[in-house]
mmCIF file of C-alpha atoms in Angstrom:
data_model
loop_
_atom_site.group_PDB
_atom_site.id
_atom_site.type_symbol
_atom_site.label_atom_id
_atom_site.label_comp_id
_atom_site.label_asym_id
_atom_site.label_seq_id
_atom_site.Cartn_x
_atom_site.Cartn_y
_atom_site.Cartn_z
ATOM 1 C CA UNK A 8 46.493 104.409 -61.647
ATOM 2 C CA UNK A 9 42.706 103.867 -61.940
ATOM 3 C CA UNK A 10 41.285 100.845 -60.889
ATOM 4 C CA UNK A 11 39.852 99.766 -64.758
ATOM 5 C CA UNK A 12 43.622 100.950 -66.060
ATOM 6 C CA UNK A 13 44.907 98.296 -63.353
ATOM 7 C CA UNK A 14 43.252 95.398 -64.446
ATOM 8 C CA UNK A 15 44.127 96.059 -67.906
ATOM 9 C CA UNK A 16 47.725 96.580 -67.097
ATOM 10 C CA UNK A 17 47.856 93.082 -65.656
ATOM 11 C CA UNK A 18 45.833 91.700 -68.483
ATOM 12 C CA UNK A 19 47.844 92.656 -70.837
ATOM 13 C CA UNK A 20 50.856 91.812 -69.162
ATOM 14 C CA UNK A 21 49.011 88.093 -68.357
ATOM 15 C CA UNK A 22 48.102 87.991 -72.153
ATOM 16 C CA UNK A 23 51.668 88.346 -73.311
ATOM 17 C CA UNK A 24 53.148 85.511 -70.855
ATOM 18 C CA UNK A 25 50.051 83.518 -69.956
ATOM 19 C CA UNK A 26 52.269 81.134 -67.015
ATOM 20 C CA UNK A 27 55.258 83.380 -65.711
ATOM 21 C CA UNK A 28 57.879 81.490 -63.806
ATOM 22 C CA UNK A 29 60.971 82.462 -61.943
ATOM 23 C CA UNK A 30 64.069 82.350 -63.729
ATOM 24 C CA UNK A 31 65.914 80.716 -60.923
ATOM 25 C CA UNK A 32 66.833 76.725 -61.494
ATOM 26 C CA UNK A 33 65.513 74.794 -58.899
ATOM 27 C CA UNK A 34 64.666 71.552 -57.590
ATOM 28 C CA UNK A 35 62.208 71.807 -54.557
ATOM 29 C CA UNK A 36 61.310 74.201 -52.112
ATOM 30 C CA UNK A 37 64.787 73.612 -50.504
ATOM 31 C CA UNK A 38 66.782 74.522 -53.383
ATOM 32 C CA UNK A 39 64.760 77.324 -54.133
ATOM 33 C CA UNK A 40 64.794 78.864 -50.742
ATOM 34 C CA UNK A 41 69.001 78.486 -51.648
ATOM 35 C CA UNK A 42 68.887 79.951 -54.850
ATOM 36 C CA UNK A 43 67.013 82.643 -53.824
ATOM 37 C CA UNK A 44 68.875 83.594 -50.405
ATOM 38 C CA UNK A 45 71.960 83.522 -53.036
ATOM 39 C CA UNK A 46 70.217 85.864 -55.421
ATOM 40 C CA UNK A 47 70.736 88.894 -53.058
ATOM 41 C CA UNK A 48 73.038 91.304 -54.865
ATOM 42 C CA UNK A 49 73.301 88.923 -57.907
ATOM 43 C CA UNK A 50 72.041 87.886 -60.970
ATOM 44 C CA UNK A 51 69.500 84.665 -61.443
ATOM 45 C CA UNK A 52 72.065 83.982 -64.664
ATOM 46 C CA UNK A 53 75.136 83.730 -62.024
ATOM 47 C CA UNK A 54 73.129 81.878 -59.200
ATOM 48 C CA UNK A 55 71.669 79.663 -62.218
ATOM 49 C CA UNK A 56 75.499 79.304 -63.082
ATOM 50 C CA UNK A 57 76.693 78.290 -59.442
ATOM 51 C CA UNK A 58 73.571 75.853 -57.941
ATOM 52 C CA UNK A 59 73.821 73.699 -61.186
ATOM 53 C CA UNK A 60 76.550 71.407 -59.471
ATOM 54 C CA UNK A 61 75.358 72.416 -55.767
ATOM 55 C CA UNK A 62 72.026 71.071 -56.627
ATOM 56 C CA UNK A 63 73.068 67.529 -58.828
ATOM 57 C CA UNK A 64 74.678 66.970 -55.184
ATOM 58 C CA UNK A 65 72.294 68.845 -52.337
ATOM 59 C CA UNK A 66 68.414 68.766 -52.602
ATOM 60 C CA UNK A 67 67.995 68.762 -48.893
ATOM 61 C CA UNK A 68 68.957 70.802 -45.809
ATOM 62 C CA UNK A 69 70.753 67.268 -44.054
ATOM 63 C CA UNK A 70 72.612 66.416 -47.717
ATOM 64 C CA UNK A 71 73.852 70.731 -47.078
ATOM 65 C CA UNK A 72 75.022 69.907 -43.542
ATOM 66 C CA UNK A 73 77.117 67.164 -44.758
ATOM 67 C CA UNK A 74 78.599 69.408 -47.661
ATOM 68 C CA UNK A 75 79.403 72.110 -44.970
ATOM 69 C CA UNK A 76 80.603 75.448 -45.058
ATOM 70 C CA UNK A 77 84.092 75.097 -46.705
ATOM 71 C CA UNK A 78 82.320 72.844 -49.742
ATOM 72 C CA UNK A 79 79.023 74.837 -50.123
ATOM 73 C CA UNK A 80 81.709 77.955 -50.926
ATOM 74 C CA UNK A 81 83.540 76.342 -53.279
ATOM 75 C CA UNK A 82 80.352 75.874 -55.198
ATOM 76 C CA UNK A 83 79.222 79.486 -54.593
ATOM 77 C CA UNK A 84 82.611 81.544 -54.453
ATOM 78 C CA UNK A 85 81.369 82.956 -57.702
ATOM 79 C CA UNK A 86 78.496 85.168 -56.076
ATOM 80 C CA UNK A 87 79.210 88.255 -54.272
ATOM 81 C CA UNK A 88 79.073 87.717 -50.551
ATOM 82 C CA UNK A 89 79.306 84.091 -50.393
ATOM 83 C CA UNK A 90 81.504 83.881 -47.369
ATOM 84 C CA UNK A 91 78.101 85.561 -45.393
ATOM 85 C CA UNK A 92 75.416 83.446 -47.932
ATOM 86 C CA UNK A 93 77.116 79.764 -46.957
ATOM 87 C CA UNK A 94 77.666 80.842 -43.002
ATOM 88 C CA UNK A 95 73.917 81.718 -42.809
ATOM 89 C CA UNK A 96 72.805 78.900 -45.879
ATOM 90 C CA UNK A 97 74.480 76.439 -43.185
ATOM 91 C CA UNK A 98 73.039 77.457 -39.893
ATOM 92 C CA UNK A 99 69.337 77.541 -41.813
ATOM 93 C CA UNK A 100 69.882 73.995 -42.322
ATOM 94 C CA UNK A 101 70.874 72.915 -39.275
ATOM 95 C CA UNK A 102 67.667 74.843 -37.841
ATOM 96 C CA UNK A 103 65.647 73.318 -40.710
ATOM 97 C CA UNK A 104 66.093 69.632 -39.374
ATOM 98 C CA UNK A 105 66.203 70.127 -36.047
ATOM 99 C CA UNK A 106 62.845 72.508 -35.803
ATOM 100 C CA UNK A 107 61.065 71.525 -39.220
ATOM 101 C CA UNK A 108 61.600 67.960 -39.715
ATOM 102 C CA UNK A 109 63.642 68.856 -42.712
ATOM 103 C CA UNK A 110 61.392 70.560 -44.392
ATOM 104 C CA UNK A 111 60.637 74.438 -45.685
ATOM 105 C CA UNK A 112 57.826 75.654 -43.275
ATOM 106 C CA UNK A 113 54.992 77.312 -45.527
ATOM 107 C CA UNK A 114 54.504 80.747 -43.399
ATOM 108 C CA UNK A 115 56.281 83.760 -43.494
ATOM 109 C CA UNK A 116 56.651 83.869 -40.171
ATOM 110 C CA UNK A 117 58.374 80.737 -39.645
ATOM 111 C CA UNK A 118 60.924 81.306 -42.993
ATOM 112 C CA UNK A 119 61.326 84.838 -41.505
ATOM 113 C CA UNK A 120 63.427 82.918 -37.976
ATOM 114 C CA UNK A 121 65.709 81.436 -41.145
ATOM 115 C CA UNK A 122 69.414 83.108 -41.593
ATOM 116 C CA UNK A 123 69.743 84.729 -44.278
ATOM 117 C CA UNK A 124 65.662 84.756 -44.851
ATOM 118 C CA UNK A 125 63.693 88.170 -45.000
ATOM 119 C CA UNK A 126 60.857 89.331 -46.131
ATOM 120 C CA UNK A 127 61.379 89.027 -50.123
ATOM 121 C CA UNK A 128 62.684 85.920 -49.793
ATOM 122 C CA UNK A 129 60.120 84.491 -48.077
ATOM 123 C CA UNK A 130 57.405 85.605 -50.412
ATOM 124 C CA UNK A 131 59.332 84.291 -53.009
ATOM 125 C CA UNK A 132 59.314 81.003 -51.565
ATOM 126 C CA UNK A 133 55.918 80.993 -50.514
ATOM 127 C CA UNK A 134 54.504 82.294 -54.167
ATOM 128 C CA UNK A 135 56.856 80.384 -56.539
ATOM 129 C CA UNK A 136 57.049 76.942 -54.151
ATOM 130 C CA UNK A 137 53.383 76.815 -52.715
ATOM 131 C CA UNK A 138 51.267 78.817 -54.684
ATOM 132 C CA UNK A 139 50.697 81.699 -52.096
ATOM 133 C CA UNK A 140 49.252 85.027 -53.249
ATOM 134 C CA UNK A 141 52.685 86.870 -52.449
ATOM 135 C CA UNK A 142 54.810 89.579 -53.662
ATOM 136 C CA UNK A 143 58.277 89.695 -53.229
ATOM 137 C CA UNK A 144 59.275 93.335 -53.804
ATOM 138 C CA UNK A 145 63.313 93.552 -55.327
ATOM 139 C CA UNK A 146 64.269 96.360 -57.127
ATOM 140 C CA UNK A 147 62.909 96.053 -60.092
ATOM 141 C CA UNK A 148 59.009 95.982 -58.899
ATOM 142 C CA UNK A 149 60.069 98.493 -56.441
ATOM 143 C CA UNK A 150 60.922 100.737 -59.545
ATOM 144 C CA UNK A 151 58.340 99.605 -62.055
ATOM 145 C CA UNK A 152 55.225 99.897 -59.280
ATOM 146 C CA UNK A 153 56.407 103.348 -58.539
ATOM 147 C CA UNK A 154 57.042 104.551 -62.149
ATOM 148 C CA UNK A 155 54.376 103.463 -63.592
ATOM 149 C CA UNK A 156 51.920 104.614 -60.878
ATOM 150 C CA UNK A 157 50.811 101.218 -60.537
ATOM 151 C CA UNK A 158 51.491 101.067 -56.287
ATOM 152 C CA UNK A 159 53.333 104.379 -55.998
ATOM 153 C CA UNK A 160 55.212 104.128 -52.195
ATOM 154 C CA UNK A 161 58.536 105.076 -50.465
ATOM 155 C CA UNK A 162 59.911 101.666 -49.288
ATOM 156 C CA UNK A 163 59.138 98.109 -50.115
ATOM 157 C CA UNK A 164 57.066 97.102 -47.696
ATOM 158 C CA UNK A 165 54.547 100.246 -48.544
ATOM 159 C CA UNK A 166 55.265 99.113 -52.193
ATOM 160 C CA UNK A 167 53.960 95.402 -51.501
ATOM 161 C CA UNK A 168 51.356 96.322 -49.576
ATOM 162 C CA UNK A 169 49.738 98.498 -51.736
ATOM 163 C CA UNK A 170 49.977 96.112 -54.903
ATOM 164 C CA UNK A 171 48.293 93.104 -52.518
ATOM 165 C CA UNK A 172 45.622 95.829 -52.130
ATOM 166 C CA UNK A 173 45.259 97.137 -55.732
ATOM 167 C CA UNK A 174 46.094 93.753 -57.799
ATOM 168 C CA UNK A 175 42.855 91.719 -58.975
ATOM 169 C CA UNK A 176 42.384 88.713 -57.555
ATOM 170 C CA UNK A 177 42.336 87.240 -60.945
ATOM 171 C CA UNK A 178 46.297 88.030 -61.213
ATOM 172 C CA UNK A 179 47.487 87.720 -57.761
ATOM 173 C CA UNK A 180 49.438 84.536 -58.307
ATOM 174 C CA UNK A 181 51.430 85.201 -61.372
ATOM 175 C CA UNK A 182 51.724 89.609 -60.205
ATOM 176 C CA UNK A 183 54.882 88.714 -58.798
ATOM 177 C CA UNK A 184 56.400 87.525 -62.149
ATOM 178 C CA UNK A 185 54.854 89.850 -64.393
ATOM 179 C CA UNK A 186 56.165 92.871 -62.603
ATOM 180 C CA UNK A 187 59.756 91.590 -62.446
ATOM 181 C CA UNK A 188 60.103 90.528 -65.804
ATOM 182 C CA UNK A 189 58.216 93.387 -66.953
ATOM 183 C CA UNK A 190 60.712 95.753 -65.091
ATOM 184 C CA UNK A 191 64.079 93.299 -65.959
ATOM 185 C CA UNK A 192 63.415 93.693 -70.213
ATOM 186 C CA UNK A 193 61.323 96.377 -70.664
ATOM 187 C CA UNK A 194 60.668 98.662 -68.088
ATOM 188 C CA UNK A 195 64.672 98.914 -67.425
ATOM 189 C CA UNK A 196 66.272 101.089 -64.801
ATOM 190 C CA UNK A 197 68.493 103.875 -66.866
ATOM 191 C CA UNK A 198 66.195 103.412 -70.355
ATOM 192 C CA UNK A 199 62.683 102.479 -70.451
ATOM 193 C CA UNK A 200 61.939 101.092 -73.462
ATOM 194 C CA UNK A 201 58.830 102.418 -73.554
ATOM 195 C CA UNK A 202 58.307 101.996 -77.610
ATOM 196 C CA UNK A 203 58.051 98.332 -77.011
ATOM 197 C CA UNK A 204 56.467 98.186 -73.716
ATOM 198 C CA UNK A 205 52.348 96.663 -73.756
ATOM 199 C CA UNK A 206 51.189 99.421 -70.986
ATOM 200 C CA UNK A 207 52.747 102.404 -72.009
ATOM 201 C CA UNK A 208 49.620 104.390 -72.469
ATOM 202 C CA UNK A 209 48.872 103.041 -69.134
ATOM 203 C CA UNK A 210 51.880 104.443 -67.531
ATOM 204 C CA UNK A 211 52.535 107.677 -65.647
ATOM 205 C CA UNK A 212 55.746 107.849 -66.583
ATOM 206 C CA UNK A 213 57.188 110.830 -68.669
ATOM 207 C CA UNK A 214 58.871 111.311 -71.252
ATOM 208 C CA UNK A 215 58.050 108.066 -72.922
ATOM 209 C CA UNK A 216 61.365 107.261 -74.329
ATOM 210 C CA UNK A 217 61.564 106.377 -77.996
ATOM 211 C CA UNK A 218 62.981 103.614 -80.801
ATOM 212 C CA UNK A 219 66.545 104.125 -80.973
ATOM 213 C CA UNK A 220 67.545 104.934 -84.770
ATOM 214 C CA UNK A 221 68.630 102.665 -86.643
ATOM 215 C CA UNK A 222 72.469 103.370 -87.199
ATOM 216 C CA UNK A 223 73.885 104.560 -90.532
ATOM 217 C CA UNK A 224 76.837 103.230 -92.523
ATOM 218 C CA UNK A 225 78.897 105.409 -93.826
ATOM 219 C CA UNK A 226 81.467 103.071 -95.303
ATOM 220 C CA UNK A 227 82.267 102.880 -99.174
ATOM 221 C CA UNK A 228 80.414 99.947 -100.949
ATOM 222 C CA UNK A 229 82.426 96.695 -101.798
ATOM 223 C CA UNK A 230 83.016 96.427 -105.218
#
């Protein structure tokens, strides 16, 4: 995508939802960094579903360690893997008071030595918690950077590192949201729907799928 295309992609994108947030229900940085390690393999709507009572009890890593394991699950039994999430949610904890005075470090580097804490969730934390220029790459920006032609690349690191390079500095911040909302409604894995979609005429991607007929009734009239 050209470089005049890209800015208007993002403006248009930034004109339609002007302050972009995550969809995740949080309370602090703690809570987020635990909604989002739980939001591997699931949906924000289950995770949303699951922390509501976690997080009117837990807000910090010492109030998790005095859950524990066995009552962190039976808040989060609902999400796929949670025997793995609340082994490694609990162990973060533990290292989070012990090497971080409680708190959630604001480098990558340091949320990276976290259980349970890659990459994308680290950027998440750092963009959506602090206000860092990051990009968290999931599957949906993965799929609408390379169909679009927006940050074409095989993996998600080559994926994030090429929209850091190509996004304007004017929509750093918010990129993050933009692209995963824009790829969880519109730009949607088995059916684009392209006849809605802001950038289509921006996009590389062929065919541009179109408005699904309206359906037909072919039942008798009530008299």
């Amino acid at each position: 995508m050209k470089k005049a295309d890209v800015f208007e992609f993002y403006r248009r994108l930034a004109e339609a939802n002007p302050a972009p947030e995550t969809e995740l229900e949080y309370v602090n940085p703690y809570t987020l960094l635990v909604a989002v390690a739980l939001s591997a393999q699931a949906t924000d709507v289950g995770v949303n579903k699951a922390t509501r009572s976690l997080f009117a009890k837990v807000t910090t890593p010492q109030q998790m360690l005095d859950l524990g394991e066995d009552g962190l699950k039976q808040h989060i039994k609902t999400i796929g893997l949670f025997n793995t999430k609340a082994k490694n949610i609990i162990a973060a904890a533990q290292i989070l008071v012990d090497d971080f005075g409680g708190e959630v470090p604001e480098e990558r580097e340091k949320l990276e030595t976290l259980p349970g804490v890659g990459r994308k969730t680290a950027n998440v934390v750092l963009n959506v918690a602090y206000g860092q220029p990051t990009i968290a790459v999931d599957t949906h920006i993965f799929r609408v950077a390379n169909r679009t032609g927006l940050a074409p690349g095989k993996n998600p690191l080559e994926v994030e590192l090429t929209l850091a390079k190509v996004t304007p500095d004017p929509f750093v911040t918010h990129a993050h949201h933009w692209l995963i909302l824009h790829g969880r409604y519109i730009c949607k894995a088995r059916l684009p729907e392209c006849w809605r979609c802001p950038v289509a005429d921006l996009c590389a991607y062929k065919p541009k799928t179109s408005a699904p007929k309206a359906k037909s009734s072919n039942a008798p009239a009530a008299r």
